[in-house]
Amino acid sequence: MTQAEIKLCSLLLQEHFGEIVEKIGVHLIRTGSQPLRVIAHDTGTSLDQVKKALCVLIQHNLVIYQVHKRGVVEYEAQCSRVLRMLRYPRYIYTAKTLYSDTGELIVEELLLNGKMAMSAVVKKVADRLTETMEDGKTMDYAEVSNTFVRLADTHFVQRCPLVPATENSDPGPPPPAPTLVISEKDMYLVPKLSLIGKGKRRRSSDEDATGEPKAKRPKHTTDNKEPIPDDGIYWQANLDRFHQHFRDQGIVSAVANRMDQFTFQTQTSSEIVRTMLRMSEITTSSSAPFTQPLSSNEIFRSLPVGYNISKQVLDQYLTLLADDPLEFVGKSGDSGGGMYVINLHKALGSLATATLESVIQERFGSRCARIFRLVLQKKHLEQKQVEDFAMIPAKEAKDMLYKMLSENFISLQEIPKTPDHAPSRTFYLYTVNILSAARMLLHRCYKSVANLIERRQFETKENKRLLEKSQRVEAIIASMQATGAEEAQLQEIEEMITAPERQQLETLKRNVNKLDACEIQVDETIFLLESYIESTVKRQ
C-alpha cells in the first residue's frame, strides 16, 4: 500500500462519509486488521463512534471482519474497494446508458446506501421518478421492478450474503460474529414481489388532491408495510460486472480504431467483436484470460437484427481479425464453421502498452515514443543499436534513453562477459518491462487524482462565502416564485449578486467542471492499468 493510495483513500472517505469514518478507515488501511477496542484506543475515538463508523464501512463493503482464533473479532479495510468510490459516477452513467433513467437511479440508490432490499429500492426510485414527472403522472412500481429484474439478469446487481438458517436456530451461545454465505445459483435470484398497482406515491398524490389530511396517511402506510416479502434479502451493485463492461467497451473501441477505419463497411469488425463479448458476458468469468469458444454459425445468428452481412463476409472478417498481429481474436478450432475466442489478456496488454506510448509521446515527444516502440518490439537493444534502428543522432538518442530510464519507462539490463562485471566487458541492454512501467504510471495516476480532489476542495473553500450567498438568493427566488411574486421583485432579488460576483461564480463552476472531467479521465487510465496488472499477476 503506497502513500499515494492511502492519501487518495483518505480524501475519498472524507468526501463521502466525513472525518470520523475517514479517521477509522485510514487507520485500518495503515495498520491492517485490528479488534474494536484497539481501534478505539489507537485513534483516540470513543467506542460508540468507532462502532458507528465501522457499521458505515461494513454497510458499504469497505471493511470486512473475521473471527480470530482466540474468539476476538478483527476488522480489516478493503483499500481497493475504497478506491472504487472514485468510479461511482461512471457506474451510474453506464446504468443510465443501458437501462435509462430507472436503471440509473436504481444503481445510484444501491451505491449511496451500500445494501438495500429490492422493495425499498423500487419504492424509493419510483418516488424519485414521480417527483420529476408532470402533474398527474406517476411511475408504476411494476416498471421499476422490471428494470431491477433486468439488472439482476445481466448481473449488474447481486444479492448480499446472508446468515444461514441453521445458525439462527442453534440453541447454543451466539458466535462472536455471524458467518455470511450465499450460493452461486441464488446470487441473482430475484424474489417475487407483488408491487403492481400498490405505489404509495400515487395514492398519496390522490389524497393530496382530494384534500384528505396528511396525518391519516402514516397509519395506512404502516399497515401496508407489515408483510414484506423480501425481508432480510439485500442487494448491492456488482462492481466487477461493471468493470467487465468497461473492459469490453475498451476492446471494442480499440478494434474499431484499428480495423474499421480501413474497411468500406464501417464498424463491422467492432460489431462482430461486440457480439462475441455480449455472448460471453454471463458465461465467461471477469478474470478469465479468454472468452468461451464461439462458432462462426453462433456469431452469425447472434448479430444484431438488421445487420446485413452474409455468412461468407462474416467468415472473412473473422479470418482478418484472427490474422491481425494484435491477436485480439484467436481461432481455437474448425467445428461449426470455425471456433473463435477473444484473448482478453492480450487485449488488456495492448491497451496498457498504447497508454504508456501515449504518455511518453505527450511528455517526451514523438522521437522518444519511436525509441520506446522500437525497444518494445526488439525486446533487448544496446545503445548503438537504438541509434541505428531509430535513425536518431547518438547524442539525442542517449539523452532520450536516459530520460525514459530515469522515469522508469524503460530499464537497463547488465549482461557481464566475466564475473568481475567490468564495464568494458559487459553488455548494457535496454528493455521494456510493461508490468513495472504500468505499476509506476498507476502510482502517478493515484497522485494526480488526489491532487485534483484537493484542488477542487480548495477552489470550493476559497469561494465558500460567495457560494452560500448564491444558494440563499436562489432559495429566496424559489420561494417567491411559489407564492406568485412579480417579475420586478424577482429581478430585484437577483441583483443582490453583483456582476463581478456572477463572473466569479461562472469561473468557479467552469474550473470545478474541468477538475471533475479530469478526475474521470484519469480514472479511465487507472482502470485500464489495474485491469492489466491484475490479469498479468494471475497468469504468472
Coordinates of C-alpha atoms in Angstrom, one line a residue:
M1 CA 0.0 0.0 0.0
T2 CA 1.7 3.2 -1.2
Q3 CA 1.4 6.6 0.4
A4 CA -0.4 7.9 -2.8
E5 CA -3.1 5.2 -2.4
I6 CA -3.6 5.9 1.3
K7 CA -3.9 9.7 0.7
L8 CA -6.5 9.1 -2.1
C9 CA -8.4 6.7 0.2
S10 CA -8.4 9.3 2.9
L11 CA -9.8 12.0 0.6
L12 CA -12.5 9.8 -0.8
L13 CA -13.6 8.6 2.7
Q14 CA -13.7 12.1 4.0
E15 CA -15.7 13.4 1.0
H16 CA -18.3 10.6 1.1
F17 CA -18.6 9.9 4.9
G18 CA -17.0 12.7 6.9
E19 CA -14.0 12.9 9.3
I20 CA -14.7 10.2 11.8
V21 CA -15.3 7.5 9.2
E22 CA -12.2 8.7 7.3
K23 CA -10.1 8.5 10.5
I24 CA -11.2 4.9 11.3
G25 CA -10.9 3.8 7.7
V26 CA -7.4 5.2 7.1
H27 CA -6.2 3.8 10.5
L28 CA -7.3 0.3 9.4
I29 CA -5.7 0.8 5.9
R30 CA -2.4 1.7 7.6
T31 CA -2.3 -0.9 10.3
G32 CA -4.2 -3.9 8.8
S33 CA -6.7 -6.0 10.8
Q34 CA -7.4 -4.9 14.4
P35 CA -10.1 -5.6 17.1
L36 CA -12.6 -2.9 18.1
R37 CA -11.0 -1.8 21.4
V38 CA -7.6 -1.4 19.9
I39 CA -9.0 0.8 17.1
A40 CA -10.7 3.0 19.7
H41 CA -7.6 3.3 21.8
D42 CA -5.2 4.0 18.8
T43 CA -7.4 6.6 17.2
G44 CA -8.5 8.3 20.4
T45 CA -12.1 7.9 19.4
S46 CA -15.0 6.8 21.7
L47 CA -16.1 3.2 21.4
D48 CA -19.6 4.3 20.3
Q49 CA -18.2 6.4 17.4
V50 CA -15.9 3.6 16.3
K51 CA -18.9 1.2 16.2
K52 CA -21.0 3.6 14.1
A53 CA -18.0 4.3 11.8
L54 CA -17.4 0.5 11.3
C55 CA -21.2 0.0 10.7
V56 CA -21.0 2.5 7.8
L57 CA -17.8 1.0 6.4
I58 CA -19.2 -2.6 6.6
Q59 CA -22.5 -1.4 5.1
H60 CA -20.6 -0.1 2.0
N61 CA -18.3 -3.2 1.8
L62 CA -15.3 -1.1 2.6
V63 CA -14.4 -3.1 5.7
I64 CA -14.6 -6.9 6.3
Y65 CA -14.5 -8.7 9.7
Q66 CA -13.3 -12.2 10.7
V67 CA -13.2 -14.1 14.0
H68 CA -9.7 -14.7 15.3
K69 CA -8.6 -18.0 16.8
R70 CA -9.0 -16.6 20.3
G71 CA -12.6 -15.6 19.6
V72 CA -11.8 -11.9 19.0
V73 CA -13.4 -10.2 16.0
E74 CA -10.9 -8.2 13.9
Y75 CA -11.8 -5.6 11.2
E76 CA -9.8 -5.1 8.0
A77 CA -10.2 -2.3 5.5
Q78 CA -10.5 -3.1 1.7
C79 CA -8.4 -0.4 0.1
S80 CA -9.2 -1.5 -3.5
R81 CA -12.9 -1.1 -2.7
V82 CA -12.4 2.4 -1.3
L83 CA -10.6 3.4 -4.4
R84 CA -13.6 2.3 -6.5
M85 CA -15.6 5.1 -5.0
L86 CA -13.8 7.3 -7.5
R87 CA -15.7 5.4 -10.2
Y88 CA -19.2 5.8 -8.8
P89 CA -20.2 8.5 -11.5
R90 CA -19.1 6.1 -14.2
Y91 CA -21.1 3.2 -12.8
I92 CA -24.2 5.4 -12.6
Y93 CA -23.8 6.7 -16.1
T94 CA -23.3 3.2 -17.5
A95 CA -26.6 2.1 -15.9
K96 CA -28.3 5.2 -17.4
T97 CA -26.9 4.3 -20.9
L98 CA -28.0 0.7 -20.7
Y99 CA -31.3 0.9 -18.7
S100 CA -32.4 4.6 -19.0
D101 CA -33.2 6.8 -16.0
T102 CA -34.8 4.0 -14.0
G103 CA -31.6 1.9 -14.1
E104 CA -29.5 4.9 -13.3
L105 CA -31.5 5.7 -10.1
I106 CA -31.5 2.0 -9.0
V107 CA -27.7 1.8 -9.2
E108 CA -27.4 5.2 -7.6
E109 CA -29.5 4.2 -4.6
L110 CA -27.5 1.0 -4.1
L111 CA -24.2 2.8 -4.3
L112 CA -25.4 5.6 -1.9
N113 CA -26.8 3.1 0.6
G114 CA -24.4 0.2 0.2
K115 CA -27.1 -2.5 0.6
M116 CA -30.8 -2.3 0.2
A117 CA -33.9 -4.6 -0.1
M118 CA -35.4 -4.7 -3.5
S119 CA -38.8 -3.5 -2.4
A120 CA -37.2 -0.4 -0.7
V121 CA -35.2 0.4 -3.9
V122 CA -38.2 0.1 -6.1
K123 CA -40.3 2.3 -3.9
K124 CA -37.6 5.0 -3.5
V125 CA -36.8 5.1 -7.2
A126 CA -40.5 5.2 -8.2
D127 CA -40.9 8.2 -5.8
R128 CA -37.9 10.0 -7.2
L129 CA -39.1 9.5 -10.8
T130 CA -42.6 10.6 -9.9
E131 CA -41.3 13.9 -8.5
T132 CA -39.6 14.7 -11.8
M133 CA -42.8 13.9 -13.9
E134 CA -45.6 16.3 -14.8
D135 CA -48.6 16.7 -12.5
G136 CA -50.9 13.8 -12.7
K137 CA -48.3 11.3 -14.0
T138 CA -46.7 8.7 -11.7
M139 CA -44.2 5.9 -12.1
D140 CA -45.6 2.5 -11.6
Y141 CA -43.7 0.2 -9.2
A142 CA -44.0 -2.7 -11.7
E143 CA -42.0 -0.7 -14.3
V144 CA -39.1 -0.1 -11.8
S145 CA -39.3 -3.7 -10.7
N146 CA -38.9 -4.9 -14.3
T147 CA -35.8 -2.8 -14.7
F148 CA -34.4 -4.2 -11.4
V149 CA -35.0 -7.7 -12.7
R150 CA -33.2 -6.9 -16.0
L151 CA -30.2 -5.6 -14.0
A152 CA -30.2 -8.8 -11.9
D153 CA -30.4 -11.0 -15.0
T154 CA -27.4 -9.3 -16.6
H155 CA -25.6 -9.5 -13.2
F156 CA -25.2 -5.7 -12.7
V157 CA -26.8 -6.1 -9.2
Q158 CA -26.4 -9.1 -6.9
R159 CA -27.7 -10.4 -3.6
C160 CA -25.7 -9.9 -0.5
P161 CA -24.6 -13.0 1.6
L162 CA -26.9 -13.9 4.4
V163 CA -26.7 -15.6 7.8
P164 CA -27.6 -19.3 7.2
A165 CA -30.9 -20.5 8.7
T166 CA -29.1 -23.2 10.7
E167 CA -27.1 -20.6 12.5
N168 CA -30.2 -18.8 13.6
S169 CA -31.8 -21.9 15.0
D170 CA -28.8 -23.1 17.0
P171 CA -29.8 -23.1 20.7
G172 CA -26.2 -22.6 21.9
P173 CA -24.5 -19.3 22.6
P174 CA -24.3 -17.0 19.5
P175 CA -20.9 -16.7 17.7
P176 CA -18.8 -13.6 18.2
A177 CA -19.6 -12.6 14.6
P178 CA -22.1 -14.1 12.1
T179 CA -20.8 -16.0 9.1
L180 CA -22.5 -14.8 5.9
V181 CA -22.9 -17.2 2.9
I182 CA -24.7 -17.3 -0.4
S183 CA -24.7 -19.9 -3.1
E184 CA -23.8 -19.1 -6.7
K185 CA -27.3 -20.0 -8.0
D186 CA -29.0 -17.7 -5.5
M187 CA -26.8 -14.7 -6.2
Y188 CA -29.0 -13.3 -9.0
L189 CA -32.3 -14.9 -7.9
V190 CA -35.0 -12.1 -7.7
P191 CA -37.7 -12.6 -5.1
K192 CA -41.3 -12.4 -6.4
L193 CA -42.8 -9.2 -5.2
S194 CA -46.4 -8.1 -5.7
L195 CA -45.8 -4.4 -6.1
I196 CA -48.1 -3.9 -9.1
G197 CA -50.6 -1.2 -8.5
K198 CA -49.6 -0.5 -4.9
G199 CA -47.5 2.6 -5.4
K200 CA -47.9 4.7 -2.3
R201 CA -46.7 7.7 -4.1
R202 CA -49.6 7.6 -6.5
R203 CA -52.1 7.1 -3.7
S204 CA -50.6 10.0 -1.6
S205 CA -50.9 12.3 -4.6
D206 CA -54.6 11.4 -5.0
E207 CA -55.2 12.1 -1.3
D208 CA -53.5 15.5 -1.5
A209 CA -55.7 16.3 -4.5
T210 CA -58.9 15.4 -2.6
G211 CA -57.7 17.3 0.5
E212 CA -57.6 14.4 2.9
P213 CA -55.5 15.3 6.0
K214 CA -51.9 14.1 5.8
A215 CA -51.9 12.9 9.4
K216 CA -54.1 9.9 8.3
R217 CA -51.6 8.6 5.8
P218 CA -48.8 7.2 8.1
K219 CA -51.5 4.8 9.5
H220 CA -52.2 3.3 6.1
T221 CA -48.5 3.1 5.2
T222 CA -47.5 1.3 8.4
D223 CA -50.3 -1.2 7.9
N224 CA -49.2 -1.9 4.3
K225 CA -45.6 -2.3 5.4
E226 CA -46.1 -5.2 7.7
P227 CA -45.9 -8.1 5.2
I228 CA -42.5 -7.6 3.5
P229 CA -42.0 -10.4 1.0
D230 CA -38.2 -9.8 0.7
D231 CA -37.5 -9.1 4.3
G232 CA -33.8 -9.9 5.0
I233 CA -32.8 -10.2 1.3
Y234 CA -30.5 -7.3 0.5
W235 CA -28.9 -6.3 -2.8
Q236 CA -25.7 -4.5 -3.8
A237 CA -24.2 -3.2 -7.1
N238 CA -21.9 -5.8 -8.7
L239 CA -18.9 -3.6 -9.4
D240 CA -17.0 -6.5 -11.1
R241 CA -19.7 -6.8 -13.7
F242 CA -19.4 -3.0 -14.4
H243 CA -15.7 -3.5 -14.8
Q244 CA -16.2 -6.3 -17.2
H245 CA -18.5 -3.9 -19.3
F246 CA -15.8 -1.2 -19.2
R247 CA -13.2 -3.7 -20.4
D248 CA -15.4 -4.9 -23.2
Q249 CA -16.1 -1.3 -24.3
G250 CA -12.4 -0.6 -24.4
I251 CA -11.7 -3.7 -26.5
V252 CA -14.4 -2.8 -29.0
S253 CA -13.1 0.8 -29.3
A254 CA -9.6 -0.5 -29.9
V255 CA -10.8 -2.8 -32.6
A256 CA -12.8 0.0 -34.2
N257 CA -9.8 2.3 -34.3
R258 CA -7.5 -0.3 -35.7
M259 CA -9.7 -2.2 -38.2
D260 CA -12.8 -0.3 -39.2
Q261 CA -11.1 2.8 -40.4
F262 CA -9.6 0.7 -43.3
T263 CA -12.8 -1.1 -44.3
F264 CA -15.6 0.1 -46.6
Q265 CA -18.4 -1.1 -44.4
T266 CA -17.9 0.9 -41.2
Q267 CA -17.9 -0.6 -37.7
T268 CA -18.2 -4.2 -38.9
S269 CA -15.2 -5.6 -37.2
S270 CA -16.0 -3.9 -33.9
E271 CA -19.7 -5.0 -34.2
I272 CA -18.5 -8.6 -34.6
V273 CA -16.2 -8.3 -31.5
R274 CA -19.0 -6.6 -29.5
T275 CA -21.4 -9.5 -30.4
M276 CA -18.8 -12.1 -29.3
L277 CA -18.3 -10.2 -26.0
R278 CA -22.0 -9.9 -25.4
M279 CA -22.5 -13.7 -26.0
S280 CA -19.7 -14.3 -23.4
E281 CA -20.9 -11.8 -20.7
I282 CA -22.5 -14.3 -18.4
T283 CA -20.6 -17.5 -19.4
T284 CA -17.1 -16.1 -19.0
S285 CA -15.6 -15.1 -15.7
S286 CA -14.4 -11.4 -15.4
S287 CA -10.9 -12.7 -14.5
A288 CA -10.7 -15.3 -17.3
P289 CA -7.8 -14.8 -19.9
F290 CA -10.0 -16.0 -22.8
T291 CA -13.7 -15.9 -23.6
Q292 CA -15.6 -19.2 -24.2
P293 CA -15.1 -20.5 -27.8
L294 CA -17.8 -19.4 -30.1
S295 CA -18.6 -20.9 -33.5
S296 CA -18.9 -18.8 -36.6
N297 CA -22.5 -20.0 -37.0
E298 CA -23.4 -18.9 -33.4
I299 CA -21.9 -15.5 -34.0
F300 CA -23.8 -15.1 -37.3
R301 CA -27.1 -15.9 -35.6
S302 CA -26.4 -13.5 -32.7
L303 CA -25.5 -10.5 -34.9
P304 CA -27.9 -7.5 -34.3
V305 CA -31.2 -7.6 -36.2
G306 CA -30.9 -5.7 -39.4
Y307 CA -27.2 -6.1 -39.7
N308 CA -27.0 -7.1 -43.3
I309 CA -23.8 -9.1 -43.9
S310 CA -23.6 -12.6 -45.3
K311 CA -22.1 -15.6 -43.7
Q312 CA -19.2 -15.5 -46.2
V313 CA -18.4 -11.9 -45.3
L314 CA -18.6 -12.7 -41.6
D315 CA -16.0 -15.5 -42.1
Q316 CA -13.7 -13.1 -44.0
Y317 CA -13.9 -10.6 -41.1
L318 CA -13.2 -13.3 -38.5
T319 CA -10.2 -14.5 -40.5
L320 CA -9.0 -10.9 -40.8
L321 CA -9.3 -10.4 -37.0
A322 CA -7.6 -13.8 -36.2
D323 CA -4.7 -12.9 -38.5
D324 CA -4.2 -9.4 -37.1
P325 CA -0.8 -9.0 -35.2
L326 CA -2.6 -7.7 -32.1
E327 CA -4.2 -11.1 -31.7
F328 CA -7.4 -9.8 -30.0
V329 CA -9.3 -12.6 -31.7
G330 CA -7.9 -16.2 -31.9
K331 CA -9.0 -19.3 -33.7
S332 CA -9.4 -22.3 -31.4
G333 CA -10.9 -25.0 -33.8
D334 CA -12.6 -25.7 -37.1
S335 CA -16.0 -27.1 -36.0
G336 CA -19.2 -25.1 -36.6
G337 CA -17.6 -23.1 -39.4
G338 CA -14.6 -22.2 -37.1
M339 CA -14.3 -21.7 -33.3
Y340 CA -13.1 -18.2 -32.2
V341 CA -12.2 -16.7 -28.8
I342 CA -11.2 -13.2 -27.7
N343 CA -7.8 -13.1 -26.0
L344 CA -8.8 -10.8 -23.1
H345 CA -5.3 -10.8 -21.5
K346 CA -3.6 -9.9 -24.8
A347 CA -6.2 -7.2 -25.4
L348 CA -5.6 -5.6 -22.0
G349 CA -1.8 -5.8 -22.6
S350 CA -2.2 -4.0 -25.9
L351 CA -4.4 -1.3 -24.3
A352 CA -1.9 -0.8 -21.5
T353 CA 1.0 -0.6 -23.9
A354 CA -0.8 2.0 -26.0
T355 CA -1.5 4.1 -22.9
L356 CA 2.2 4.0 -22.0
E357 CA 3.2 5.0 -25.5
S358 CA 0.6 7.9 -25.4
V359 CA 2.1 9.2 -22.1
I360 CA 5.6 9.0 -23.4
Q361 CA 4.6 10.9 -26.6
E362 CA 2.9 13.6 -24.5
R363 CA 5.8 14.0 -22.0
F364 CA 8.9 13.5 -24.1
G365 CA 7.8 13.9 -27.8
S366 CA 7.4 11.6 -30.8
R367 CA 11.0 10.6 -31.1
C368 CA 11.0 9.2 -27.6
A369 CA 7.8 7.3 -28.4
R370 CA 9.6 5.9 -31.5
I371 CA 12.5 4.7 -29.4
F372 CA 10.1 3.1 -26.8
R373 CA 8.2 1.2 -29.6
L374 CA 11.5 0.1 -31.0
V375 CA 12.8 -1.3 -27.7
L376 CA 9.4 -2.9 -27.1
Q377 CA 9.4 -4.6 -30.5
K378 CA 13.1 -5.8 -30.4
K379 CA 12.9 -6.8 -26.7
H380 CA 16.7 -6.0 -26.0
L381 CA 18.8 -3.4 -27.6
E382 CA 22.2 -1.8 -27.0
Q383 CA 22.5 2.0 -27.2
K384 CA 24.3 1.8 -30.6
Q385 CA 21.6 -0.4 -32.0
V386 CA 18.9 2.0 -30.8
E387 CA 20.7 4.9 -32.6
D388 CA 20.9 2.9 -35.8
F389 CA 17.4 1.4 -35.8
A390 CA 15.7 4.7 -34.8
M391 CA 17.9 6.8 -37.1
I392 CA 18.4 9.4 -34.4
P393 CA 21.8 11.1 -33.7
A394 CA 23.8 9.4 -30.9
K395 CA 23.7 12.4 -28.5
E396 CA 19.9 12.8 -28.9
A397 CA 19.3 9.1 -28.6
K398 CA 21.4 8.9 -25.5
D399 CA 19.6 11.8 -23.9
M400 CA 16.2 10.3 -24.6
L401 CA 17.1 6.9 -23.3
Y402 CA 18.3 8.3 -20.1
K403 CA 15.2 10.5 -19.7
M404 CA 12.9 7.4 -20.0
L405 CA 15.3 5.3 -17.8
S406 CA 15.2 7.9 -15.0
E407 CA 11.3 7.9 -15.2
N408 CA 11.3 4.1 -15.1
F409 CA 9.5 3.7 -18.5
I410 CA 12.4 1.5 -19.7
S411 CA 15.0 -0.5 -17.8
L412 CA 18.7 -1.4 -18.2
Q413 CA 19.8 -5.0 -18.1
E414 CA 23.5 -5.8 -17.5
I415 CA 24.9 -9.0 -19.0
P416 CA 28.6 -9.4 -18.0
K417 CA 31.1 -11.4 -20.0
T418 CA 33.2 -12.0 -16.9
P419 CA 32.4 -12.5 -13.2
D420 CA 34.0 -9.1 -12.3
H421 CA 31.3 -7.0 -14.0
A422 CA 33.9 -4.8 -15.6
P423 CA 32.1 -2.1 -17.7
S424 CA 34.4 -2.8 -20.7
R425 CA 33.4 -6.5 -20.7
T426 CA 29.6 -6.0 -20.0
F427 CA 26.7 -5.7 -22.4
Y428 CA 24.2 -3.0 -21.4
L429 CA 20.8 -3.8 -22.9
Y430 CA 17.7 -1.5 -22.9
T431 CA 14.4 -3.3 -22.4
V432 CA 10.8 -2.5 -21.5
N433 CA 9.1 -4.2 -18.6
I434 CA 5.4 -3.3 -19.3
L435 CA 4.2 -4.6 -15.9
S436 CA 6.8 -2.5 -14.0
A437 CA 6.1 0.6 -16.1
A438 CA 2.3 0.1 -15.7
R439 CA 2.7 0.0 -11.9
M440 CA 4.8 3.2 -11.9
L441 CA 2.2 5.0 -14.1
L442 CA -0.7 3.7 -11.9
H443 CA 1.0 5.2 -8.8
R444 CA 1.3 8.5 -10.6
C445 CA -2.3 8.4 -11.6
Y446 CA -3.3 8.0 -7.9
K447 CA -1.2 11.0 -7.0
S448 CA -2.8 13.0 -9.9
V449 CA -6.4 12.2 -8.7
A450 CA -5.5 13.1 -5.1
N451 CA -4.1 16.5 -6.4
L452 CA -7.3 17.1 -8.4
I453 CA -9.6 16.4 -5.5
E454 CA -7.5 18.7 -3.2
R455 CA -7.6 21.4 -5.8
R456 CA -11.4 21.1 -6.2
Q457 CA -11.8 21.3 -2.4
F458 CA -9.5 24.4 -2.3
E459 CA -11.5 26.2 -5.0
T460 CA -14.8 25.5 -3.2
K461 CA -13.4 26.6 0.2
E462 CA -11.9 29.8 -1.2
N463 CA -15.4 30.8 -2.6
K464 CA -17.4 29.4 0.3
R465 CA -19.0 32.8 1.2
L466 CA -20.0 33.5 -2.4
L467 CA -21.5 30.0 -2.9
E468 CA -23.5 30.4 0.3
K469 CA -24.8 33.8 -0.8
S470 CA -25.8 32.4 -4.2
Q471 CA -27.7 29.5 -2.6
R472 CA -29.6 31.9 -0.3
V473 CA -30.6 34.1 -3.2
E474 CA -31.7 31.0 -5.2
A475 CA -33.8 29.8 -2.2
I476 CA -35.5 33.2 -1.8
I477 CA -36.3 33.4 -5.6
A478 CA -37.7 29.8 -5.5
S479 CA -40.0 30.6 -2.5
M480 CA -41.1 33.9 -4.1
Q481 CA -42.0 32.1 -7.4
A482 CA -44.0 29.6 -5.4
T483 CA -46.1 32.4 -3.9
G484 CA -46.6 34.1 -7.3
A485 CA -44.2 37.1 -6.9
E486 CA -44.0 39.7 -9.7
E487 CA -41.1 39.8 -12.2
A488 CA -39.8 43.1 -10.8
Q489 CA -39.5 41.7 -7.3
L490 CA -37.6 38.7 -8.6
Q491 CA -35.3 40.9 -10.6
E492 CA -34.6 42.9 -7.5
I493 CA -33.6 39.8 -5.6
E494 CA -31.4 38.6 -8.4
E495 CA -29.5 41.9 -8.4
M496 CA -28.2 41.1 -4.9
I497 CA -25.4 39.2 -6.6
T498 CA -23.3 41.8 -8.4
A499 CA -21.9 41.4 -11.9
P500 CA -18.3 40.7 -10.7
E501 CA -19.7 38.0 -8.3
R502 CA -21.6 36.4 -11.1
Q503 CA -18.4 36.3 -13.2
Q504 CA -16.5 34.8 -10.2
L505 CA -19.2 32.1 -9.9
E506 CA -19.0 31.3 -13.6
T507 CA -15.2 30.9 -13.3
L508 CA -15.6 28.7 -10.3
K509 CA -18.2 26.5 -12.0
R510 CA -16.0 26.2 -15.1
N511 CA -12.9 25.2 -13.0
V512 CA -14.8 22.7 -10.9
N513 CA -16.3 21.1 -14.0
K514 CA -12.9 20.9 -15.6
L515 CA -11.4 19.2 -12.5
D516 CA -14.3 16.7 -12.4
A517 CA -13.8 15.8 -16.0
C518 CA -10.0 15.4 -15.4
E519 CA -10.8 13.0 -12.4
I520 CA -13.0 10.8 -14.7
Q521 CA -10.4 10.8 -17.5
V522 CA -7.5 9.8 -15.1
D523 CA -9.8 7.1 -13.6
E524 CA -10.2 5.6 -17.1
T525 CA -6.4 5.2 -17.2
I526 CA -6.4 3.8 -13.7
F527 CA -9.0 1.2 -14.6
L528 CA -7.1 0.1 -17.7
L529 CA -3.8 -0.2 -15.8
E530 CA -5.4 -2.0 -12.8
S531 CA -7.1 -4.5 -15.2
Y532 CA -3.8 -5.2 -17.0
I533 CA -1.8 -5.6 -13.8
E534 CA -4.5 -7.9 -12.2
S535 CA -4.7 -10.0 -15.4
T536 CA -0.8 -10.3 -15.6
V537 CA -0.3 -11.2 -12.0
K538 CA -2.9 -14.0 -12.2
R539 CA -1.2 -15.6 -15.2
Q540 CA 2.3 -15.6 -13.5

